[in-house]
Amino acid sequence: MANNETARVIHVFDTTLRDGEQSPGCSMNLPEKLEVARRLERLQVDVIEAGFPASSPGDLESVKAIAGLIKDCTVAGLCRALEKDIDAARQALERAVAPRIHIFLATSPIHMEYKLKMSPEQVLERAVMAVQYAKKFCDQVEFSAEDAFRSDRDLVCQVFSAVIAAGATVVNAPDTVGYAMPDEFAAFISYIKGHTPNIDKARLSVHCHNDLGLAVANSLAAIHAGADQVECTVNGIGERAGNASLEEIVMGLMVRKDHLQVETRIDTTQLYMISRLVSQVTGVKVQPHKAIVGDNAFAHEAGVHQHGVLANRATYEIMTPESVGIPKNRMVLGKHSGRHAFEERLRDLGLSLNEAQVEPIFAQFKVLADKKKVVSDRDIEALVMEVSASVPETWKLDRWVINCGSTLSSTSTIRLQGKDGTVQEQAAVGNGPIDAACKAINRIIGKEPTLEAYELGAITGGEDAQGETLVKIRWNDRHWNGRGVSTDVVESSIKAYLAAINALEWDPPRGLMPL
Ligand code: KIV
Ligand code: ZN
């Protein structure tokens, strides 16, 4: 590409809050979704798919809340090709600055015969009807031919041509089951471009799943073959093996711009922070070797590599940690640091918070600085996460005492403060300190959720590192996540359990969130 030629701009359609959130174990509550949406806007994605409004009242409420919050990108709501689903999406997107109704209908033989029980002619007719109906309310209408890759190519082209004529502004060709190989998927996209007569009137999008670990490769191959929108999720979360990972696609496009000759609007320095946020609110850890955002993505262990990197970073690094926003973990703050220095550090970390949000975080920073000699960037980030995406506290930890040892049962006494200010205390015996603490808390709250997952880690290295606990609880067939951070691992565990209890007690899908 000659220097003065402008590169094709690929639109990034993020579906972390829909395809990502709908997968088991990745659910988020409303404040968490709002925080993720805010960060996606800061990341400068082009489209945020906020949910599937007809799927539940909770989803409708959260799409509504996100639509009212986001100003700088399109907000999409997913629907089946049904008027009632389109009505729900339209209602949820009412306040969006740039709304998009996203309709999906399967076109593959297996889906048409067994799931939809419809003929190809009926699918074509229904797709057109749905797009025409949506177009009455919304300028941006996207149509997805679910399982497009396993569909008859000419049927996909025929459906795309008809829905574009009916007003679709984006047509999406998903590899719903992650079956394609990169060269095949590229050929599929080229075929669609070559055989859909009015394709130049719409954007052609791709949406790849990762069942064979090829979602990113297939997405990049499709972009190379001419796709102009890519659908993906932060950390690649999503159904089964997940969706294509946003951070890997974006950095692939950036680092290999020489080859792919395209660009995105994404501010790549926000990638690391949003990855951490999504991991923390879903409770799904990022594996250490994950490209771009894994803990080891920029670690050079082998002596020969270290030597090379010291001489010239480009010997073993094709991008810098700074380019994806990995904080340098400078240990600059301590108990003598004032509010001004603290706020400056927040800004350096890209954490823009308002006055009211800074106040409690600064107070917690002071408490932490009294316990730790130095407070690192990771510690600050953890404090911010704790406050910015949390639900109101129905129960607050007041005091706790735990006795545990090798031969006797563990005992705990826990005192919680309710939201009306009253305190309640209970004691319990358990199989270990955490079990004893959870049992005492259950006695106070009068519920017995199951602790389904428990993970303990350290935020930084060092003897005075803070422990970080992630838990998942289940109650009446629903799940909630909780996260707790403290220099004491038992306390971080109690806080995490209580955070999950507070999420349960608040139960946002009933429209209780003040907007
Ligand atoms: O995987 C898929 O086909 C989807 C569609 C709804 C776009 O998620
Ligand atoms: Zn999908």
Coordinates of C-alpha atoms and ligand atoms in Angstrom, one line a residue:
M1 CA 0.0 0.0 0.0
A2 CA 1.4 3.4 -0.9
N3 CA 1.9 5.8 2.0
N4 CA -0.8 8.2 0.8
E5 CA -3.5 5.6 0.4
T6 CA -5.9 5.3 3.3
A7 CA -6.5 1.9 4.8
R8 CA -9.9 0.3 4.8
V9 CA -11.5 0.8 8.3
I10 CA -12.9 -2.4 9.9
H11 CA -15.8 -2.0 12.3
V12 CA -15.4 -3.8 15.6
F13 CA -18.7 -5.2 16.9
D14 CA -18.3 -6.3 20.5
T15 CA -20.7 -8.9 21.7
T16 CA -19.1 -9.5 25.2
L17 CA -22.4 -8.4 26.8
R18 CA -24.5 -10.7 24.6
D19 CA -22.8 -13.8 23.2
G20 CA -20.1 -13.6 25.9
E21 CA -22.5 -13.1 28.8
Q22 CA -25.0 -15.7 27.7
S23 CA -22.4 -18.5 28.0
P24 CA -22.5 -20.5 31.3
G25 CA -20.5 -19.1 34.1
C26 CA -20.0 -15.6 32.5
S27 CA -23.1 -13.8 33.8
M28 CA -22.8 -10.2 34.9
N29 CA -25.1 -8.0 37.0
L30 CA -26.3 -4.6 35.8
P31 CA -23.6 -2.4 37.4
E32 CA -21.0 -4.8 36.0
K33 CA -22.5 -4.6 32.5
L34 CA -22.7 -0.8 32.7
E35 CA -19.0 -0.7 33.7
V36 CA -18.0 -3.0 30.8
A37 CA -20.1 -0.9 28.4
R38 CA -18.4 2.3 29.6
R39 CA -15.0 0.7 29.0
L40 CA -16.0 -0.6 25.6
E41 CA -17.0 3.0 24.7
R42 CA -13.6 4.2 25.9
L43 CA -11.9 1.4 23.9
Q44 CA -13.8 2.9 20.9
V45 CA -15.5 -0.1 19.5
D46 CA -18.0 0.7 16.8
V47 CA -20.8 -1.4 18.1
I48 CA -21.7 -2.7 21.5
E49 CA -24.2 -5.6 21.4
A50 CA -25.8 -5.0 24.8
G51 CA -28.0 -8.1 25.0
F52 CA -31.0 -10.0 23.7
P53 CA -34.0 -8.0 25.0
A54 CA -36.7 -10.5 24.3
S55 CA -34.8 -13.3 26.2
S56 CA -35.7 -12.0 29.7
P57 CA -36.9 -8.9 31.5
G58 CA -33.5 -8.6 33.0
D59 CA -31.9 -8.5 29.5
L60 CA -34.4 -5.9 28.3
E61 CA -33.6 -3.7 31.4
S62 CA -29.9 -3.9 30.9
V63 CA -30.0 -3.2 27.2
K64 CA -32.2 -0.2 28.1
A65 CA -29.7 1.0 30.7
I66 CA -26.7 0.6 28.3
A67 CA -28.6 2.4 25.5
G68 CA -29.2 5.3 27.8
L69 CA -25.6 5.5 28.9
I70 CA -23.6 5.1 25.7
K71 CA -23.1 8.1 23.5
D72 CA -20.1 7.4 21.2
C73 CA -21.0 4.1 19.6
T74 CA -23.8 2.1 18.2
V75 CA -25.8 0.0 20.7
A76 CA -27.3 -3.2 19.2
G77 CA -30.0 -5.5 20.6
L78 CA -30.3 -9.1 19.2
C79 CA -33.7 -10.6 18.2
R80 CA -35.1 -13.6 16.4
A81 CA -36.9 -12.9 13.1
L82 CA -40.2 -12.3 15.1
E83 CA -42.2 -9.1 15.5
K84 CA -42.4 -9.5 19.3
D85 CA -38.6 -9.8 19.5
I86 CA -38.1 -6.8 17.3
D87 CA -40.6 -4.8 19.4
A88 CA -38.7 -5.7 22.6
A89 CA -35.4 -4.6 21.0
R90 CA -36.9 -1.4 19.7
Q91 CA -38.3 -0.6 23.2
A92 CA -34.9 -1.4 24.8
L93 CA -33.0 0.8 22.3
E94 CA -35.4 3.8 22.5
R95 CA -32.8 6.0 24.2
A96 CA -29.8 5.0 22.2
V97 CA -28.0 7.7 20.2
A98 CA -27.3 5.2 17.4
P99 CA -29.5 2.1 17.8
R100 CA -29.1 -1.1 15.8
I101 CA -31.6 -3.9 15.6
H102 CA -29.8 -7.2 15.0
I103 CA -32.0 -10.0 13.6
F104 CA -30.8 -13.6 13.2
L105 CA -32.3 -16.6 11.4
A106 CA -30.5 -19.8 10.5
T107 CA -29.9 -20.8 6.9
S108 CA -28.1 -24.1 7.3
P109 CA -30.0 -27.4 6.3
I110 CA -29.7 -28.9 9.8
H111 CA -31.0 -25.7 11.5
M112 CA -33.8 -25.2 9.0
E113 CA -35.0 -28.8 9.2
Y114 CA -34.6 -29.6 12.9
K115 CA -34.7 -26.3 14.8
L116 CA -36.8 -24.0 12.7
K117 CA -38.8 -26.6 10.7
M118 CA -38.9 -24.2 7.8
S119 CA -38.1 -24.6 4.1
P120 CA -35.4 -22.3 2.5
E121 CA -38.2 -20.4 0.8
Q122 CA -39.9 -19.8 4.2
V123 CA -36.6 -18.6 5.7
L124 CA -36.1 -16.2 2.9
E125 CA -39.6 -14.8 3.3
R126 CA -39.3 -14.5 7.1
A127 CA -35.9 -12.8 6.9
V128 CA -37.3 -10.1 4.5
M129 CA -40.4 -9.6 6.6
A130 CA -38.4 -9.2 9.8
V131 CA -35.9 -6.7 8.2
Q132 CA -38.8 -4.7 6.7
Y133 CA -40.5 -4.6 10.0
A134 CA -37.3 -3.5 11.9
K135 CA -36.5 -0.9 9.3
K136 CA -39.7 1.0 10.2
F137 CA -38.2 1.8 13.6
C138 CA -34.5 1.8 13.1
D139 CA -32.0 3.0 10.4
Q140 CA -29.4 0.4 11.3
V141 CA -30.6 -3.1 10.8
E142 CA -28.2 -6.1 10.8
F143 CA -29.2 -9.5 9.5
S144 CA -27.3 -12.6 10.6
A145 CA -27.7 -15.9 8.7
E146 CA -27.0 -18.2 11.6
D147 CA -24.7 -21.1 10.8
A148 CA -24.0 -19.4 7.5
F149 CA -20.8 -21.3 6.9
R150 CA -22.6 -24.7 6.9
S151 CA -25.3 -23.3 4.6
D152 CA -25.7 -23.5 0.9
R153 CA -23.6 -20.6 -0.3
D154 CA -26.1 -19.6 -3.0
L155 CA -28.9 -19.5 -0.4
V156 CA -26.8 -17.2 1.8
C157 CA -26.2 -14.9 -1.1
Q158 CA -29.9 -15.0 -2.1
V159 CA -31.0 -14.2 1.5
F160 CA -28.4 -11.4 1.9
S161 CA -29.4 -9.9 -1.4
A162 CA -33.1 -9.9 -0.4
V163 CA -32.5 -8.5 3.1
I164 CA -30.2 -5.7 1.7
A165 CA -33.0 -4.8 -0.7
A166 CA -35.4 -4.7 2.3
G167 CA -33.1 -2.3 4.1
A168 CA -30.5 -4.2 6.0
T169 CA -27.4 -2.1 6.5
V170 CA -25.1 -5.0 7.7
V171 CA -25.2 -8.6 6.7
N172 CA -23.4 -11.1 9.0
A173 CA -22.0 -14.5 8.0
P174 CA -21.3 -16.4 11.2
D175 CA -19.3 -19.6 11.6
T176 CA -21.7 -20.5 14.4
V177 CA -20.2 -23.8 15.3
G178 CA -16.5 -23.0 14.7
Y179 CA -16.2 -25.5 11.8
A180 CA -14.3 -23.5 9.1
M181 CA -10.7 -23.5 8.2
P182 CA -9.1 -20.1 7.5
D183 CA -8.6 -20.6 3.7
E184 CA -12.2 -22.0 3.4
F185 CA -13.7 -19.2 5.3
A186 CA -11.8 -16.6 3.3
A187 CA -13.1 -18.3 0.1
F188 CA -16.6 -18.3 1.5
I189 CA -16.4 -14.5 2.1
S190 CA -15.0 -13.9 -1.4
Y191 CA -17.9 -16.0 -2.8
I192 CA -20.5 -13.9 -0.9
K193 CA -18.9 -10.7 -2.2
G194 CA -18.8 -12.0 -5.7
H195 CA -22.3 -13.5 -5.8
T196 CA -24.5 -11.0 -3.8
P197 CA -25.3 -8.4 -6.4
N198 CA -26.1 -5.5 -4.0
I199 CA -23.4 -6.3 -1.4
D200 CA -21.8 -2.9 -1.9
K201 CA -25.0 -1.4 -0.3
A202 CA -24.2 -3.0 3.1
R203 CA -21.4 -3.9 5.4
L204 CA -20.3 -7.5 5.3
S205 CA -19.7 -8.9 8.8
V206 CA -18.2 -12.1 10.2
H207 CA -18.8 -13.8 13.6
C208 CA -16.6 -16.8 14.4
H209 CA -16.7 -19.3 17.2
N210 CA -13.7 -21.0 18.5
D211 CA -14.6 -24.7 18.6
L212 CA -11.4 -25.7 16.7
G213 CA -9.4 -22.8 18.1
L214 CA -9.6 -21.0 14.8
A215 CA -12.0 -18.1 15.5
V216 CA -9.3 -15.4 15.3
A217 CA -7.6 -16.9 12.3
N218 CA -10.9 -17.3 10.5
S219 CA -11.9 -13.7 11.3
L220 CA -8.5 -12.3 10.1
A221 CA -8.7 -14.4 6.9
A222 CA -12.3 -13.1 6.3
I223 CA -11.1 -9.5 6.8
H224 CA -8.3 -10.1 4.3
A225 CA -10.9 -11.5 1.9
G226 CA -13.0 -8.3 2.2
A227 CA -15.2 -8.5 5.3
D228 CA -15.7 -5.0 6.8
Q229 CA -17.1 -5.8 10.3
V230 CA -15.8 -8.3 12.8
E231 CA -17.8 -9.6 15.8
C232 CA -15.8 -10.6 18.8
T233 CA -15.7 -10.6 22.6
V234 CA -13.2 -9.5 25.2
N235 CA -11.0 -12.4 26.3
G236 CA -12.8 -14.5 23.7
I237 CA -15.6 -15.4 26.2
G238 CA -18.7 -17.0 24.7
E239 CA -20.7 -20.1 23.9
R240 CA -18.7 -23.4 24.3
A241 CA -15.1 -22.7 23.3
G242 CA -15.9 -19.0 23.0
N243 CA -16.0 -16.3 20.3
A244 CA -13.1 -14.7 18.5
S245 CA -11.0 -12.7 20.9
L246 CA -11.3 -8.9 20.4
E247 CA -7.8 -8.1 21.7
E248 CA -6.2 -10.7 19.4
I249 CA -8.0 -9.5 16.3
V250 CA -7.3 -5.9 17.0
M251 CA -3.6 -6.4 17.6
G252 CA -3.4 -8.8 14.7
L253 CA -4.8 -6.1 12.4
M254 CA -2.5 -3.5 13.9
V255 CA 0.8 -5.4 14.1
R256 CA 0.2 -6.9 10.6
K257 CA -1.2 -3.8 8.9
D258 CA 1.6 -4.2 6.3
H259 CA -0.1 -7.5 5.2
L260 CA -3.7 -6.9 5.9
Q261 CA -3.8 -3.2 4.9
V262 CA -6.7 -2.3 7.2
E263 CA -7.2 -0.5 10.4
T264 CA -9.7 0.0 13.3
R265 CA -10.7 2.9 15.5
I266 CA -9.7 1.0 18.6
D267 CA -7.6 2.6 21.3
T268 CA -5.3 -0.4 21.9
T269 CA -3.9 1.0 25.2
Q270 CA -7.3 0.2 26.7
L271 CA -7.1 -3.5 25.9
Y272 CA -5.4 -4.7 29.0
M273 CA -7.7 -2.9 31.4
I274 CA -10.9 -4.2 29.8
S275 CA -9.5 -7.7 29.8
R276 CA -8.9 -7.5 33.5
L277 CA -12.4 -6.0 34.1
V278 CA -14.2 -8.7 32.1
S279 CA -12.1 -11.4 33.9
Q280 CA -13.0 -10.0 37.3
V281 CA -16.7 -9.4 36.8
T282 CA -17.2 -12.8 35.1
G283 CA -14.9 -14.7 37.5
V284 CA -13.3 -16.3 34.4
K285 CA -9.5 -16.1 34.6
V286 CA -7.3 -15.3 31.7
Q287 CA -4.9 -18.1 31.1
P288 CA -1.3 -17.0 31.6
H289 CA -0.2 -17.8 28.0
K290 CA -3.1 -16.1 26.4
A291 CA -1.9 -13.8 23.6
I292 CA -1.9 -10.1 24.2
V293 CA -3.3 -10.0 27.7
G294 CA -2.1 -13.1 29.5
D295 CA 0.4 -12.7 32.4
N296 CA 3.2 -14.2 30.3
A297 CA 2.4 -12.5 27.0
F298 CA 5.4 -10.2 27.5
A299 CA 7.5 -12.2 29.9
H300 CA 11.0 -13.2 28.7
E301 CA 12.3 -16.0 30.9
A302 CA 15.0 -17.7 28.8
G303 CA 18.4 -16.1 29.3
V304 CA 19.1 -15.8 25.6
H305 CA 15.8 -14.1 25.1
Q306 CA 16.4 -11.7 28.0
H307 CA 19.8 -10.9 26.5
G308 CA 18.2 -10.1 23.1
V309 CA 15.4 -8.0 24.6
L310 CA 17.9 -6.0 26.6
A311 CA 19.9 -5.3 23.5
N312 CA 16.9 -4.5 21.4
R313 CA 13.3 -5.2 22.4
A314 CA 12.3 -6.0 18.8
T315 CA 14.4 -9.1 18.9
Y316 CA 11.6 -11.0 20.7
E317 CA 8.7 -8.5 20.9
I318 CA 6.5 -7.8 17.9
M319 CA 4.5 -5.2 19.9
T320 CA 5.2 -3.4 23.2
P321 CA 3.3 -4.0 26.5
E322 CA 2.6 -0.3 26.5
S323 CA 0.7 -0.6 23.2
V324 CA -1.9 -2.8 24.9
G325 CA -1.9 -0.8 28.1
I326 CA -0.1 -3.1 30.4
P327 CA 0.8 -1.0 33.4
K328 CA 4.4 -0.8 34.3
N329 CA 3.5 -1.8 37.9
R330 CA 5.5 1.1 39.2
M331 CA 5.6 1.1 43.0
V332 CA 5.3 4.8 43.6
L333 CA 2.7 5.2 46.2
G334 CA 2.9 4.7 49.9
K335 CA 1.3 5.9 53.1
H336 CA 2.6 9.4 52.7
S337 CA 1.2 9.8 49.2
G338 CA -1.5 12.4 49.1
R339 CA -4.8 12.6 47.2
H340 CA -3.2 14.6 44.3
A341 CA -0.6 12.0 43.6
F342 CA -3.2 9.3 43.9
E343 CA -5.5 10.9 41.4
E344 CA -2.6 11.5 39.0
R345 CA -1.8 7.8 39.2
L346 CA -5.4 6.9 38.4
R347 CA -5.2 9.2 35.3
D348 CA -1.9 7.6 34.2
L349 CA -3.6 4.2 34.5
G350 CA -6.4 5.4 32.2
L351 CA -8.9 5.1 35.1
S352 CA -11.1 8.2 34.8
L353 CA -13.3 8.5 37.8
N354 CA -15.6 11.2 39.1
E355 CA -15.1 13.0 42.5
A356 CA -17.7 10.8 44.2
Q357 CA -16.0 7.6 43.0
V358 CA -12.5 8.8 44.0
E359 CA -13.5 9.5 47.6
P360 CA -14.1 5.9 48.9
I361 CA -11.2 4.5 46.8
F362 CA -8.8 7.0 48.2
A363 CA -10.0 6.1 51.7
Q364 CA -9.4 2.4 51.0
F365 CA -6.0 3.2 49.5
K366 CA -5.0 4.9 52.8
V367 CA -6.0 1.8 54.8
L368 CA -4.1 -0.4 52.4
A369 CA -1.0 1.9 52.4
D370 CA -0.9 1.4 56.2
K371 CA -0.7 -2.3 55.8
K372 CA 1.6 -2.4 52.8
K373 CA 4.9 -0.6 52.3
V374 CA 4.2 0.2 48.7
V375 CA 1.0 0.2 46.8
S376 CA 1.5 -0.9 43.2
D377 CA -0.5 -0.1 40.1
R378 CA -2.1 -3.6 40.3
D379 CA -3.3 -2.8 43.8
I380 CA -4.8 0.5 42.7
E381 CA -6.5 -1.2 39.8
A382 CA -8.0 -3.8 42.2
L383 CA -9.3 -1.1 44.5
V384 CA -11.0 0.7 41.5
M385 CA -12.6 -2.5 40.3
E386 CA -14.0 -3.2 43.7
V387 CA -15.8 0.1 43.9
S388 CA -16.7 0.9 40.3
A389 CA -18.7 -2.2 39.3
S390 CA -20.2 -3.2 42.6
V391 CA -23.8 -3.5 43.6
P392 CA -25.2 -1.6 46.7
E393 CA -24.2 -3.5 49.9
T394 CA -27.2 -5.1 51.5
W395 CA -24.6 -6.6 54.0
K396 CA -21.3 -5.1 55.0
L397 CA -18.6 -7.0 56.8
D398 CA -18.2 -5.5 60.3
R399 CA -15.9 -7.9 62.2
W400 CA -14.8 -11.5 62.0
V401 CA -12.9 -14.0 64.1
I402 CA -11.8 -17.4 62.8
N403 CA -10.1 -20.3 64.6
C404 CA -8.6 -23.0 62.6
G405 CA -5.9 -25.7 63.0
S406 CA -4.9 -29.2 62.0
T407 CA -6.9 -31.4 64.4
L408 CA -10.1 -29.5 65.5
S409 CA -13.0 -28.2 63.4
S410 CA -12.7 -24.6 62.4
T411 CA -15.0 -22.1 64.0
S412 CA -16.0 -18.6 62.9
T413 CA -17.8 -15.7 64.4
I414 CA -19.0 -13.1 61.9
R415 CA -20.6 -9.8 62.4
L416 CA -22.4 -8.1 59.5
Q417 CA -24.0 -4.7 59.2
G418 CA -27.3 -4.6 57.4
K419 CA -28.3 -1.7 55.1
D420 CA -30.6 -0.3 57.8
G421 CA -27.5 0.0 60.1
T422 CA -28.3 -2.8 62.5
V423 CA -25.6 -5.4 63.2
Q424 CA -26.1 -9.2 63.4
E425 CA -23.6 -11.7 64.7
Q426 CA -23.5 -15.5 64.2
A427 CA -21.1 -18.3 64.9
A428 CA -20.6 -21.6 63.0
V429 CA -18.4 -24.7 62.9
G430 CA -17.1 -25.7 59.5
N431 CA -14.8 -27.9 57.4
G432 CA -12.0 -25.3 57.3
P433 CA -12.0 -21.6 57.9
I434 CA -13.8 -20.5 54.7
D435 CA -16.6 -23.1 55.1
A436 CA -17.0 -21.9 58.8
A437 CA -17.2 -18.3 57.6
C438 CA -19.7 -19.0 54.8
K439 CA -21.9 -20.9 57.3
A440 CA -22.0 -18.1 59.8
I441 CA -22.9 -15.6 57.0
N442 CA -25.7 -18.0 55.8
R443 CA -27.1 -18.0 59.3
I444 CA -27.3 -14.2 59.3
I445 CA -28.8 -13.8 55.8
G446 CA -31.2 -16.7 56.2
K447 CA -30.2 -18.4 52.9
E448 CA -28.0 -21.3 52.0
P449 CA -26.4 -20.7 48.6
T450 CA -23.9 -23.3 47.3
L451 CA -20.3 -22.2 46.9
E452 CA -19.7 -23.5 43.4
A453 CA -16.3 -22.1 42.6
Y454 CA -13.5 -20.6 44.8
E455 CA -10.2 -19.3 43.6
L456 CA -7.5 -17.6 45.5
G457 CA -4.6 -15.7 44.0
A458 CA -2.2 -12.9 44.7
I459 CA -2.5 -9.5 43.0
T460 CA 1.2 -8.8 43.1
G461 CA 4.3 -10.7 44.2
G462 CA 5.9 -10.2 47.6
E463 CA 5.2 -11.1 51.2
D464 CA 2.8 -8.3 51.8
A465 CA 0.9 -9.0 48.5
Q466 CA -2.9 -8.7 48.6
G467 CA -4.9 -11.8 48.2
E468 CA -7.6 -11.8 45.6
T469 CA -10.5 -14.3 45.9
L470 CA -13.1 -15.0 43.2
V471 CA -16.2 -17.0 44.1
K472 CA -19.3 -18.2 42.3
I473 CA -22.4 -19.1 44.3
R474 CA -25.6 -20.8 43.2
W475 CA -29.0 -20.4 44.7
N476 CA -32.3 -21.5 43.2
D477 CA -30.6 -22.4 39.9
R478 CA -29.1 -19.0 39.4
H479 CA -25.4 -17.9 39.7
W480 CA -23.7 -14.9 41.1
N481 CA -20.0 -13.9 41.2
G482 CA -18.1 -12.2 44.0
R483 CA -14.6 -10.8 44.3
G484 CA -12.7 -9.8 47.4
V485 CA -9.3 -8.3 48.0
S486 CA -7.4 -8.0 51.2
T487 CA -3.9 -8.4 52.6
D488 CA -5.4 -11.2 54.6
V489 CA -6.6 -14.2 52.5
V490 CA -9.3 -15.2 54.9
E491 CA -10.7 -11.7 54.8
S492 CA -10.5 -11.6 51.0
S493 CA -12.5 -14.9 50.9
I494 CA -15.2 -13.5 53.3
K495 CA -15.4 -10.3 51.2
A496 CA -15.8 -12.3 48.0
Y497 CA -18.5 -14.5 49.4
L498 CA -20.3 -11.4 50.8
A499 CA -20.0 -9.6 47.4
A500 CA -21.7 -12.6 45.8
I501 CA -24.4 -12.5 48.5
N502 CA -24.9 -8.8 47.9
A503 CA -25.3 -9.4 44.1
L504 CA -27.9 -12.1 45.0
E505 CA -29.7 -9.9 47.4
W506 CA -29.8 -7.0 44.9
D507 CA -30.9 -9.1 42.0
P508 CA -31.0 -6.4 39.4
P509 CA -33.1 -7.7 36.6
R510 CA -36.2 -6.3 38.1
G511 CA -35.5 -2.7 36.9
L512 CA -34.4 -1.5 40.3
M513 CA -31.4 0.3 39.1
P514 CA -31.7 4.1 39.3
L515 CA -30.9 5.4 35.8
Ligands
KIV1 O1 -23.1 -17.6 16.6 C1 -24.0 -17.1 16.0 O2 -24.4 -17.5 14.9 C2 -24.6 -15.9 16.7 C3 -25.7 -15.2 15.9 C4 -26.8 -14.8 16.7 C5 -25.0 -13.9 15.3 O3 -24.3 -15.6 17.8
ZN2 ZN -22.3 -16.4 18.3

